[in-house]
Short mmCIF file of C-alpha atoms and ligand atoms in Angstrom, two decimals:
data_model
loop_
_atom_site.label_atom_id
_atom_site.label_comp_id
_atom_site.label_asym_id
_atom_site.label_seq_id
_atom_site.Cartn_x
_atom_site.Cartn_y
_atom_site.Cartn_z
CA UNK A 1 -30.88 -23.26 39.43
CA UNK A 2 -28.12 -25.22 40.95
CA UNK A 3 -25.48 -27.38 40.34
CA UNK A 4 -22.12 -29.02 41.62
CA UNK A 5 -19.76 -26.07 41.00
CA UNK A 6 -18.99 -23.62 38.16
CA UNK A 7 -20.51 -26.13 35.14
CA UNK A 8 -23.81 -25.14 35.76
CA UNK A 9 -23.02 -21.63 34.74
CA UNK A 10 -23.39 -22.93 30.53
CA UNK A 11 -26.88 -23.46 31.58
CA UNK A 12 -27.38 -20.23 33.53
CA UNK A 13 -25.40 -18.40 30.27
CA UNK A 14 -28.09 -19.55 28.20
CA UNK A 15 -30.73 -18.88 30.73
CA UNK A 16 -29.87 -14.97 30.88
CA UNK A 17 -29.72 -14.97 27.32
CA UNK A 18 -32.95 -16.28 26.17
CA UNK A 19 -35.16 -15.19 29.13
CA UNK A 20 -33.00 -11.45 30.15
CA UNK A 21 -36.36 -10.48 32.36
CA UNK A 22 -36.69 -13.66 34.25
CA UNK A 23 -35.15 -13.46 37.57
CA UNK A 24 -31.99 -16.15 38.69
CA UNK A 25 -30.65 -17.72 41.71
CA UNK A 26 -27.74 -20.13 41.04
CA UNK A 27 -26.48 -22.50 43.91
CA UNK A 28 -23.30 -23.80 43.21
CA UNK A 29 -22.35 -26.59 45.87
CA UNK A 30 -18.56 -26.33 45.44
CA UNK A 31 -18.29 -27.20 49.60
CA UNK A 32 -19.55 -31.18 48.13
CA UNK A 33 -17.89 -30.66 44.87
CA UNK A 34 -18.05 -33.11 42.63
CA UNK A 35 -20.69 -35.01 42.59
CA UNK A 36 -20.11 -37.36 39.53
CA UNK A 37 -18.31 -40.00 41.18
CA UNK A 38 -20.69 -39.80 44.38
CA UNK A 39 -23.28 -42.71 45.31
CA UNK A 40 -26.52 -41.78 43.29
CA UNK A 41 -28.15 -41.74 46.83
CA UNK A 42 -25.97 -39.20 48.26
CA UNK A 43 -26.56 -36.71 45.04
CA UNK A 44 -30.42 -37.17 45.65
CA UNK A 45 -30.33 -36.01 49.31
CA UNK A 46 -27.96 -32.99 48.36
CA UNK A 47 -30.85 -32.21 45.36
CA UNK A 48 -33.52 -31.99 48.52
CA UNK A 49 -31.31 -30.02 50.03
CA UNK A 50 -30.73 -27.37 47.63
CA UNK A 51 -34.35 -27.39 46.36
CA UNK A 52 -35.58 -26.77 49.99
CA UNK A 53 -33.42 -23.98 50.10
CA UNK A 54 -34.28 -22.05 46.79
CA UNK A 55 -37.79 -22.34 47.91
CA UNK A 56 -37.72 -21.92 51.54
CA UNK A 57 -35.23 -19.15 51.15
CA UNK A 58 -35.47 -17.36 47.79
CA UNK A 59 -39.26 -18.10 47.20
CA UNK A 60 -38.74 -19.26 43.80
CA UNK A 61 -41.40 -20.44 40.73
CA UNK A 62 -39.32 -23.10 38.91
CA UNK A 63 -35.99 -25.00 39.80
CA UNK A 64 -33.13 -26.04 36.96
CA UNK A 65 -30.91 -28.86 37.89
CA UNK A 66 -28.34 -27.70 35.62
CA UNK A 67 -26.38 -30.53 36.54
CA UNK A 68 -25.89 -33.51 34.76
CA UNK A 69 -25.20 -36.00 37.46
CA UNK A 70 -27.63 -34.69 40.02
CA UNK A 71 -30.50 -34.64 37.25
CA UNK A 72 -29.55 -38.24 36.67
CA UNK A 73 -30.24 -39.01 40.53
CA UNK A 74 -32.92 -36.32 41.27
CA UNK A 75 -35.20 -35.25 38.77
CA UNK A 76 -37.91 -38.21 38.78
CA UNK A 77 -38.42 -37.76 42.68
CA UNK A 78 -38.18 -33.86 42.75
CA UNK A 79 -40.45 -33.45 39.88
CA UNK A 80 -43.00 -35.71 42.02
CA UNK A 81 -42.19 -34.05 46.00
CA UNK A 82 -41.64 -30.17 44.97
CA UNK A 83 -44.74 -28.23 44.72
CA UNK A 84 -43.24 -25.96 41.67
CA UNK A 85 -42.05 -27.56 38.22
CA UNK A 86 -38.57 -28.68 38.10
CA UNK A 87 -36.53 -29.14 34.79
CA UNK A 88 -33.39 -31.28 34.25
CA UNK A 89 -30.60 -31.10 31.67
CA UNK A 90 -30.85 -34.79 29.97
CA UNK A 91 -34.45 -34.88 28.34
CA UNK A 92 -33.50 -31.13 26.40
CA UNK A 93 -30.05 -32.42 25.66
CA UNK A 94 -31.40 -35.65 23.98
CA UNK A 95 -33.73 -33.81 22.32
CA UNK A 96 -30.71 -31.93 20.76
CA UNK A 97 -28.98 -34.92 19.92
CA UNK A 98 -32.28 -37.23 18.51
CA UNK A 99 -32.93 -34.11 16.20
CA UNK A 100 -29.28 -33.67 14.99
CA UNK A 101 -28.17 -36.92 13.98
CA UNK A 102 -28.34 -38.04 10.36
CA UNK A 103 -27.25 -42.06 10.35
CA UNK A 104 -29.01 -42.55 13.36
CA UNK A 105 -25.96 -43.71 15.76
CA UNK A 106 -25.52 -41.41 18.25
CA UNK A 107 -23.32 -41.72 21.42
CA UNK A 108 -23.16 -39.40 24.95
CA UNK A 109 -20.54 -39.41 27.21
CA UNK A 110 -20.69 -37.66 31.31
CA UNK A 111 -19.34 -39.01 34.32
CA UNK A 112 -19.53 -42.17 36.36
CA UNK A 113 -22.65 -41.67 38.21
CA UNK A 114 -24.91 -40.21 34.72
CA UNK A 115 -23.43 -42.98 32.97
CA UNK A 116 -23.94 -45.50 35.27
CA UNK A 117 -27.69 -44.47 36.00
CA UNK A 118 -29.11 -45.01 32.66
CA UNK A 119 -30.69 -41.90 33.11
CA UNK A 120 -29.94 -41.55 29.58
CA UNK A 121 -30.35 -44.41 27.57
CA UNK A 122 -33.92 -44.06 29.56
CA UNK A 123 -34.72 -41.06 28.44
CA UNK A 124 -33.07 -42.07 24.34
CA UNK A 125 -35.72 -44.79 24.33
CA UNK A 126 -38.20 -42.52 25.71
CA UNK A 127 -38.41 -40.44 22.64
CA UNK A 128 -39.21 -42.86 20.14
CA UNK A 129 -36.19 -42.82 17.67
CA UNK A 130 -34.96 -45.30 16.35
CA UNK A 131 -31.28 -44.89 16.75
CA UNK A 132 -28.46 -46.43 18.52
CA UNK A 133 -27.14 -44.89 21.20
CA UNK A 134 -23.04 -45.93 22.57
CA UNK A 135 -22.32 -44.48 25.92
CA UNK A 136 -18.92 -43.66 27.87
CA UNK A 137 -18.25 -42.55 31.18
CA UNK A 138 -15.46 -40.00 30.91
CA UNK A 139 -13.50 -39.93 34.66
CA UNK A 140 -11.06 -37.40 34.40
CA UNK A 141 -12.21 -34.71 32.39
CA UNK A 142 -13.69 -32.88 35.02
CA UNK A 143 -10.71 -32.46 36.71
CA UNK A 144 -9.17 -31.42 33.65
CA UNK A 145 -11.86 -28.47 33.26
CA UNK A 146 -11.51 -27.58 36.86
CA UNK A 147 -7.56 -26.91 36.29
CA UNK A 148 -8.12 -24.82 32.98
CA UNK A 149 -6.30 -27.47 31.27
CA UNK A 150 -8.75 -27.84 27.98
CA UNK A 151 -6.08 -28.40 25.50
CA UNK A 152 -3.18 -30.38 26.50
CA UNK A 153 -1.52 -32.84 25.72
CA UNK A 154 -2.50 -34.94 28.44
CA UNK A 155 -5.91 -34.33 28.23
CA UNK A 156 -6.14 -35.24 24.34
CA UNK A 157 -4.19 -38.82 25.58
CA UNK A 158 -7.19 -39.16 27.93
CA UNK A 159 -9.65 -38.22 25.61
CA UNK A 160 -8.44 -40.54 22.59
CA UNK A 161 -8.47 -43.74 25.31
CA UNK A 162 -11.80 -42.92 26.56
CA UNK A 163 -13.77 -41.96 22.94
CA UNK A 164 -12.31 -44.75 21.26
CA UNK A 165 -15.20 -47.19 21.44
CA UNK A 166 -17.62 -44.23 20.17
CA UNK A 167 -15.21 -43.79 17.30
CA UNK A 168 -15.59 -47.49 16.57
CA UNK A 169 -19.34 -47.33 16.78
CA UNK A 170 -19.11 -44.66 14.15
CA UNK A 171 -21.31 -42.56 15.71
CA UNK A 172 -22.41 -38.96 13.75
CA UNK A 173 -23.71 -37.23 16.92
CA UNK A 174 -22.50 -36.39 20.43
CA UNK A 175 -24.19 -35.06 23.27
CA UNK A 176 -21.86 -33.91 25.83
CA UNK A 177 -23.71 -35.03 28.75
CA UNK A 178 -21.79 -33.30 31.85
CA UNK A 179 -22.07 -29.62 32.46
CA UNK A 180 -18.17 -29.33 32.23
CA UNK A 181 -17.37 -30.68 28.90
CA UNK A 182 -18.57 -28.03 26.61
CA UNK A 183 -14.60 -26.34 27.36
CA UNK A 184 -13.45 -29.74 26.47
CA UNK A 185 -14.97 -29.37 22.99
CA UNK A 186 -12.31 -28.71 20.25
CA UNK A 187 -10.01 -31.63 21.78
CA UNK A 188 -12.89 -34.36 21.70
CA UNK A 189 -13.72 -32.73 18.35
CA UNK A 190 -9.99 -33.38 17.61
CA UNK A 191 -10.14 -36.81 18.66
CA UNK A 192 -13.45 -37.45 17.33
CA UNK A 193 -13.55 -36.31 13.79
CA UNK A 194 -14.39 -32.98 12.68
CA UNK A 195 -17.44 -34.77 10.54
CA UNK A 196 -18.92 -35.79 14.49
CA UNK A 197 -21.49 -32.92 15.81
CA UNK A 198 -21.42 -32.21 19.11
CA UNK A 199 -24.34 -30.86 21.09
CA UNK A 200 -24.79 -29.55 24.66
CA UNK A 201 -27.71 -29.16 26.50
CA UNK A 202 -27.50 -25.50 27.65
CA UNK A 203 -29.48 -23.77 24.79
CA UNK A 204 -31.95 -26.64 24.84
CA UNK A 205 -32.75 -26.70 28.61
CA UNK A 206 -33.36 -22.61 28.29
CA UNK A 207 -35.85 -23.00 25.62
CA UNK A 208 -37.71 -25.79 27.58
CA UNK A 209 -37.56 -23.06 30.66
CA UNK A 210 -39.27 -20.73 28.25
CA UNK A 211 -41.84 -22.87 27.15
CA UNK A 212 -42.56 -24.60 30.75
CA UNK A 213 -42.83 -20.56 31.73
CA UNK A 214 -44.82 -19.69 29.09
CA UNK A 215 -46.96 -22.69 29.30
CA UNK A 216 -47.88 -21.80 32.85
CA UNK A 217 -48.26 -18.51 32.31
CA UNK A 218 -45.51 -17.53 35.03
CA UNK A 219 -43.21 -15.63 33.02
CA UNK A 220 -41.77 -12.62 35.14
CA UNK A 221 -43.83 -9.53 34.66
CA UNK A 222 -41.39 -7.27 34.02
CA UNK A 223 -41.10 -9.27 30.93
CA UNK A 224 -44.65 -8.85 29.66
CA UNK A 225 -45.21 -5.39 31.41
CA UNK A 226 -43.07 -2.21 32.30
CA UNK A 227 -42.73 0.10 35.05
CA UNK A 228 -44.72 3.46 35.63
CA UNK A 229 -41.61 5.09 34.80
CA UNK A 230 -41.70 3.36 31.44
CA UNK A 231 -38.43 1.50 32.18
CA UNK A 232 -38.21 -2.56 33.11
CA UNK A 233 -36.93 -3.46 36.27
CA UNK A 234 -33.78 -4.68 36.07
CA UNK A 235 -33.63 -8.82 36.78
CA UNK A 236 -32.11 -9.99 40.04
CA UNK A 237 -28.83 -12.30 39.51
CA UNK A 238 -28.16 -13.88 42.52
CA UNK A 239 -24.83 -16.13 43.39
CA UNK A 240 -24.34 -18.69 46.11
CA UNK A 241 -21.59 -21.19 46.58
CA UNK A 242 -21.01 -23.63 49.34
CA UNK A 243 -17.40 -23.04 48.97
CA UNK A 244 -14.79 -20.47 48.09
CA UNK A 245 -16.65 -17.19 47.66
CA UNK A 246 -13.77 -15.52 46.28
CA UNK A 247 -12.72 -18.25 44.27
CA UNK A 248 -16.19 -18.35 42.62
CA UNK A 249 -16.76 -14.90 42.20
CA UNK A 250 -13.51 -14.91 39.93
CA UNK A 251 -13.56 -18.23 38.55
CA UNK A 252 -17.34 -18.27 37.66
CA UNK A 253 -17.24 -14.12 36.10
CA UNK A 254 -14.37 -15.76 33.79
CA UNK A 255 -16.80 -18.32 32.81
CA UNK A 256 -20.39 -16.63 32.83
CA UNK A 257 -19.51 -13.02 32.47
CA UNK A 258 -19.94 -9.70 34.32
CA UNK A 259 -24.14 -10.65 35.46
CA UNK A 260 -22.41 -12.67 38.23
CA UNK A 261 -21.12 -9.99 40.57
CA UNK A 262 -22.29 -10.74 43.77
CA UNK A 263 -21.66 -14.10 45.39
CA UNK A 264 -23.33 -14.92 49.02
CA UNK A 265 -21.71 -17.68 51.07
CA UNK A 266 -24.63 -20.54 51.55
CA UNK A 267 -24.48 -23.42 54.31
CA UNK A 268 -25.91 -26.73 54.50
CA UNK A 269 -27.49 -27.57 58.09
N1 DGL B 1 -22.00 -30.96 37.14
C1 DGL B 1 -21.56 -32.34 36.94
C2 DGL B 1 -22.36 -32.96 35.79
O1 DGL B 1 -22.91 -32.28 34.95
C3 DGL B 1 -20.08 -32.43 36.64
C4 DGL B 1 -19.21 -32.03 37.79
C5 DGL B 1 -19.32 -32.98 38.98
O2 DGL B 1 -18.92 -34.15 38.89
O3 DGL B 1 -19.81 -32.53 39.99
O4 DGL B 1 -22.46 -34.16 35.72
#
């Protein structure tokens, strides 16, 4: 799994949660972080990148862009060049939001470059529904994650300027459609309307994982089997950031909990 930074780690929550045997490797490329208001281009090449190295390196059976921006720009051409099965965030999350919304009008907001794409009005249309979708591009909240800052003041000014044409478009549904957003969720529930669900994609992307595993019949064995001893073998939770170590290590525990432990420097060549 991978992703720009610490975001990502909603995804990999929900991962350990739903699928406790399966084994995890999360790349977090905080050395080229963030990635939102990159060129779609540049995202793509860092996606090869990281998928080269989770299966040149670590061997592994499936890949998770848990990331909103680089599924946007990657998933299309990774799913078609990697020789394992790669799952993005956007088609679970609109599954979420096509599923929860009662009038029909829906809305998502991420950042520039998801936005921008149309990565997910695509994938909206894709499923069928007839509702409306209103979009915003939310610059700014990121940031505000990234500094803790969930609930101030000056984050709820931001939030009212850049949700008011979703308010106008009445919308009854919201996907938050950017890994870091989920901490921004009481003050865009605030600003919103309490009547306004939000959904997220994290739950939704595991139980596509589980399926897709399931499906291929590539589930971990230590799931479906157990040791001579009797006992499972205990999953492997591996770290890797292309930043800070510490900073992730301490940053990322506070966010994911004590699974992530152990957090290995990784370098791009
Ligand atoms: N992970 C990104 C996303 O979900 C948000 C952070 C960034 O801009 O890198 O779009």
């Amino acid at each position: 799994m991978f992703d720009s930074g610490f975001g990502g780690l909603t995804v990999a929550r929900a991962l350990i949660d739903l699928l406790p045997d399966e084994d995890l490797v999360y790349v977090g490329d905080t050395g080229r972080y963030p990635y939102g208001p990159r060129d779609l281009g540049e995202v793509r090449s860092f996606a090869h990148e990281i998928a080269g190295h989770l299966i040149a390196d670590h061997d592994v059976k499936l890949i998770v862009i848990a990331c909103n921006t680089a599924s946007a720009a990657a998933l299309t051409e990774l799913q078609a060049e990697m020789p394992i099965p790669v799952v993005g965030v956007i088609e679970p999350g609109v599954r979420s939001l096509v599923e929860a919304t009662r009038s029909g009008h829906v809305g998502v907001i991420g950042t520039v470059g998801t936005i921008g794409s149309g990565a997910y009005q695509a994938a909206v249309a894709a499923t069928g529904h007839d509702v409306t979708l209103s979009c915003a591009a939310c610059p700014g909240f990121v940031e505000f994650v990234e500094r803790g800052e969930t609930e101030s003041d000056q984050v709820h000014v931001l939030a009212e300027r850049l949700l008011a044409p979703l308010r106008e478009a009445r919308i009854d549904t919201l996907l938050l459609g950017c890994t870091h957003y989920p901490f921004l969720a009481r003050t865009i529930s605030d600003v919103m309307g309490r009547e306004v669900v939000l959904v997220d994609s994290a739950d939704e992307t595991a139980f596509r994982i589980r399926e897709l595993l399931a499906e291929l019949d590539i589930q971990n064995p230590a799931a479906i089997e157990t040791n001579l001893d009797g006992h499972r073998s205990v999953p492997r939770h591996v770290f890797e950031s292309s930043g800070d170590v510490e900073l992730f290590r301490r940053l990322g525990r506070s966010m994911l909990g004590p699974e992530l432990d152990d957090v290995r420097s990784v370098t791009w060549g």
